[in-house]
Amino acid sequence: MGILDTLGEVAGAVAAVEGAEKLDPNAGLLTKGLAAVAGFKGAGALESMVGKKEEGEEEANDAAPQA
């Protein structure tokens, strides 16, 4: 799943750069670079948070008694 995680992070970076360009059409290279880094890191954090939530739900389902 490593390649899928990386693709998700790259998509987050691209979306952040596009958002920065929409907010400021004259955005400089530094602004676009910072947006890309923020989008990359944000997407990675979001994916890890979702993964932890799914693991927690699986553990809760395993611990719950079956009726």
Short mmCIF file of N, CA and C in Angstrom, two decimals:
data_model
loop_
_atom_site.label_atom_id
_atom_site.label_comp_id
_atom_site.label_asym_id
_atom_site.label_seq_id
_atom_site.Cartn_x
_atom_site.Cartn_y
_atom_site.Cartn_z
N MET A 1 0.82 -1.19 0.00
CA MET A 1 0.00 0.00 0.00
C MET A 1 0.86 1.25 0.00
N GLY A 2 2.15 1.12 -0.05
CA GLY A 2 3.02 2.28 0.00
C GLY A 2 2.80 3.22 -1.16
N ILE A 3 2.60 2.68 -2.36
CA ILE A 3 2.41 3.54 -3.53
C ILE A 3 1.08 4.28 -3.45
N LEU A 4 0.06 3.63 -2.90
CA LEU A 4 -1.24 4.29 -2.77
C LEU A 4 -1.18 5.43 -1.76
N ASP A 5 -0.43 5.22 -0.68
CA ASP A 5 -0.26 6.29 0.31
C ASP A 5 0.45 7.48 -0.31
N THR A 6 1.48 7.20 -1.09
CA THR A 6 2.23 8.28 -1.74
C THR A 6 1.36 9.02 -2.75
N LEU A 7 0.56 8.29 -3.50
CA LEU A 7 -0.34 8.94 -4.46
C LEU A 7 -1.35 9.83 -3.76
N GLY A 8 -1.84 9.40 -2.61
CA GLY A 8 -2.76 10.23 -1.84
C GLY A 8 -2.10 11.50 -1.35
N GLU A 9 -0.85 11.39 -0.91
CA GLU A 9 -0.13 12.56 -0.44
C GLU A 9 0.16 13.52 -1.59
N VAL A 10 0.51 12.99 -2.75
CA VAL A 10 0.76 13.84 -3.92
C VAL A 10 -0.53 14.54 -4.35
N ALA A 11 -1.64 13.82 -4.31
CA ALA A 11 -2.93 14.44 -4.66
C ALA A 11 -3.26 15.56 -3.69
N GLY A 12 -2.95 15.38 -2.42
CA GLY A 12 -3.16 16.44 -1.44
C GLY A 12 -2.30 17.65 -1.73
N ALA A 13 -1.07 17.42 -2.15
CA ALA A 13 -0.17 18.53 -2.49
C ALA A 13 -0.68 19.29 -3.70
N VAL A 14 -1.13 18.57 -4.72
CA VAL A 14 -1.64 19.21 -5.93
C VAL A 14 -2.89 20.02 -5.61
N ALA A 15 -3.78 19.45 -4.81
CA ALA A 15 -5.00 20.17 -4.44
C ALA A 15 -4.68 21.43 -3.65
N ALA A 16 -3.69 21.37 -2.78
CA ALA A 16 -3.31 22.55 -2.00
C ALA A 16 -2.72 23.64 -2.89
N VAL A 17 -1.92 23.26 -3.86
CA VAL A 17 -1.34 24.25 -4.78
C VAL A 17 -2.44 24.88 -5.62
N GLU A 18 -3.37 24.08 -6.11
CA GLU A 18 -4.49 24.62 -6.89
C GLU A 18 -5.32 25.59 -6.04
N GLY A 19 -5.54 25.23 -4.79
CA GLY A 19 -6.27 26.12 -3.89
C GLY A 19 -5.54 27.43 -3.67
N ALA A 20 -4.23 27.36 -3.52
CA ALA A 20 -3.44 28.58 -3.34
C ALA A 20 -3.52 29.47 -4.58
N GLU A 21 -3.49 28.85 -5.75
CA GLU A 21 -3.58 29.63 -6.99
C GLU A 21 -4.97 30.26 -7.15
N LYS A 22 -6.00 29.58 -6.68
CA LYS A 22 -7.35 30.16 -6.75
C LYS A 22 -7.47 31.36 -5.82
N LEU A 23 -6.88 31.25 -4.63
CA LEU A 23 -6.95 32.35 -3.67
C LEU A 23 -6.10 33.54 -4.11
N ASP A 24 -4.92 33.24 -4.67
CA ASP A 24 -4.01 34.31 -5.09
C ASP A 24 -3.42 33.93 -6.45
N PRO A 25 -4.03 34.43 -7.55
CA PRO A 25 -3.53 34.08 -8.88
C PRO A 25 -2.08 34.49 -9.11
N ASN A 26 -1.59 35.47 -8.37
CA ASN A 26 -0.21 35.93 -8.52
C ASN A 26 0.70 35.33 -7.46
N ALA A 27 0.33 34.17 -6.94
CA ALA A 27 1.13 33.52 -5.89
C ALA A 27 2.51 33.19 -6.42
N GLY A 28 3.49 33.44 -5.58
CA GLY A 28 4.87 33.18 -5.96
C GLY A 28 5.26 31.72 -5.76
N LEU A 29 6.48 31.42 -6.14
CA LEU A 29 6.99 30.06 -6.04
C LEU A 29 7.05 29.60 -4.59
N LEU A 30 7.43 30.50 -3.68
CA LEU A 30 7.51 30.13 -2.27
C LEU A 30 6.13 29.77 -1.72
N THR A 31 5.13 30.56 -2.07
CA THR A 31 3.77 30.29 -1.60
C THR A 31 3.27 28.95 -2.12
N LYS A 32 3.51 28.68 -3.39
CA LYS A 32 3.09 27.41 -3.97
C LYS A 32 3.84 26.24 -3.35
N GLY A 33 5.12 26.44 -3.08
CA GLY A 33 5.91 25.39 -2.45
C GLY A 33 5.43 25.07 -1.05
N LEU A 34 5.13 26.12 -0.28
CA LEU A 34 4.62 25.91 1.07
C LEU A 34 3.25 25.23 1.04
N ALA A 35 2.42 25.61 0.08
CA ALA A 35 1.11 24.96 -0.05
C ALA A 35 1.28 23.49 -0.39
N ALA A 36 2.23 23.17 -1.25
CA ALA A 36 2.46 21.77 -1.63
C ALA A 36 2.92 20.95 -0.43
N VAL A 37 3.84 21.50 0.35
CA VAL A 37 4.32 20.79 1.53
C VAL A 37 3.19 20.59 2.53
N ALA A 38 2.41 21.64 2.75
CA ALA A 38 1.29 21.54 3.69
C ALA A 38 0.27 20.51 3.22
N GLY A 39 -0.04 20.50 1.94
CA GLY A 39 -0.99 19.52 1.40
C GLY A 39 -0.46 18.10 1.50
N PHE A 40 0.83 17.92 1.24
CA PHE A 40 1.46 16.60 1.32
C PHE A 40 1.40 16.07 2.74
N LYS A 41 1.81 16.91 3.69
CA LYS A 41 1.81 16.49 5.10
C LYS A 41 0.39 16.30 5.62
N GLY A 42 -0.52 17.18 5.20
CA GLY A 42 -1.91 17.08 5.65
C GLY A 42 -2.58 15.81 5.17
N ALA A 43 -2.34 15.45 3.93
CA ALA A 43 -2.93 14.22 3.39
C ALA A 43 -2.36 13.00 4.11
N GLY A 44 -1.07 13.03 4.39
CA GLY A 44 -0.46 11.92 5.13
C GLY A 44 -1.04 11.78 6.53
N ALA A 45 -1.23 12.91 7.20
CA ALA A 45 -1.80 12.89 8.55
C ALA A 45 -3.24 12.40 8.52
N LEU A 46 -3.98 12.82 7.52
CA LEU A 46 -5.38 12.39 7.40
C LEU A 46 -5.47 10.89 7.17
N GLU A 47 -4.60 10.36 6.31
CA GLU A 47 -4.61 8.93 6.04
C GLU A 47 -4.25 8.13 7.29
N SER A 48 -3.28 8.59 8.06
CA SER A 48 -2.91 7.87 9.27
C SER A 48 -4.02 7.93 10.32
N MET A 49 -4.72 9.07 10.40
CA MET A 49 -5.82 9.19 11.34
C MET A 49 -6.95 8.24 10.97
N VAL A 50 -7.26 8.14 9.70
CA VAL A 50 -8.32 7.23 9.24
C VAL A 50 -7.90 5.78 9.50
N GLY A 51 -6.63 5.48 9.28
CA GLY A 51 -6.14 4.13 9.54
C GLY A 51 -6.25 3.75 11.00
N LYS A 52 -5.91 4.68 11.89
CA LYS A 52 -6.02 4.41 13.32
C LYS A 52 -7.48 4.21 13.72
N LYS A 53 -8.38 5.00 13.13
CA LYS A 53 -9.80 4.88 13.46
C LYS A 53 -10.32 3.51 13.02
N GLU A 54 -9.92 3.08 11.83
CA GLU A 54 -10.36 1.77 11.34
C GLU A 54 -9.83 0.65 12.22
N GLU A 55 -8.58 0.77 12.69
CA GLU A 55 -8.02 -0.25 13.57
C GLU A 55 -8.77 -0.29 14.89
N GLY A 56 -9.13 0.88 15.40
CA GLY A 56 -9.89 0.95 16.65
C GLY A 56 -11.26 0.31 16.52
N GLU A 57 -11.91 0.52 15.38
CA GLU A 57 -13.22 -0.08 15.15
C GLU A 57 -13.11 -1.60 15.05
N GLU A 58 -12.05 -2.09 14.40
CA GLU A 58 -11.86 -3.53 14.29
C GLU A 58 -11.63 -4.15 15.66
N GLU A 59 -10.83 -3.48 16.50
CA GLU A 59 -10.57 -4.00 17.84
C GLU A 59 -11.85 -3.99 18.67
N ALA A 60 -12.66 -2.95 18.52
CA ALA A 60 -13.92 -2.87 19.26
C ALA A 60 -14.87 -3.98 18.82
N ASN A 61 -14.89 -4.26 17.53
CA ASN A 61 -15.76 -5.33 17.03
C ASN A 61 -15.28 -6.70 17.50
N ASP A 62 -13.97 -6.88 17.60
CA ASP A 62 -13.43 -8.16 18.08
C ASP A 62 -13.70 -8.34 19.56
N ALA A 63 -13.67 -7.26 20.33
CA ALA A 63 -13.86 -7.34 21.78
C ALA A 63 -15.33 -7.45 22.16
N ALA A 64 -16.22 -6.99 21.30
CA ALA A 64 -17.66 -7.02 21.61
C ALA A 64 -18.16 -8.46 21.57
N PRO A 65 -18.96 -8.84 22.56
CA PRO A 65 -19.51 -10.21 22.55
C PRO A 65 -20.53 -10.37 21.42
N GLN A 66 -20.47 -11.51 20.79
CA GLN A 66 -21.41 -11.80 19.71
C GLN A 66 -22.68 -12.39 20.31
N ALA A 67 -23.81 -11.87 19.92
CA ALA A 67 -25.08 -12.37 20.47
C ALA A 67 -25.77 -13.27 19.48
#
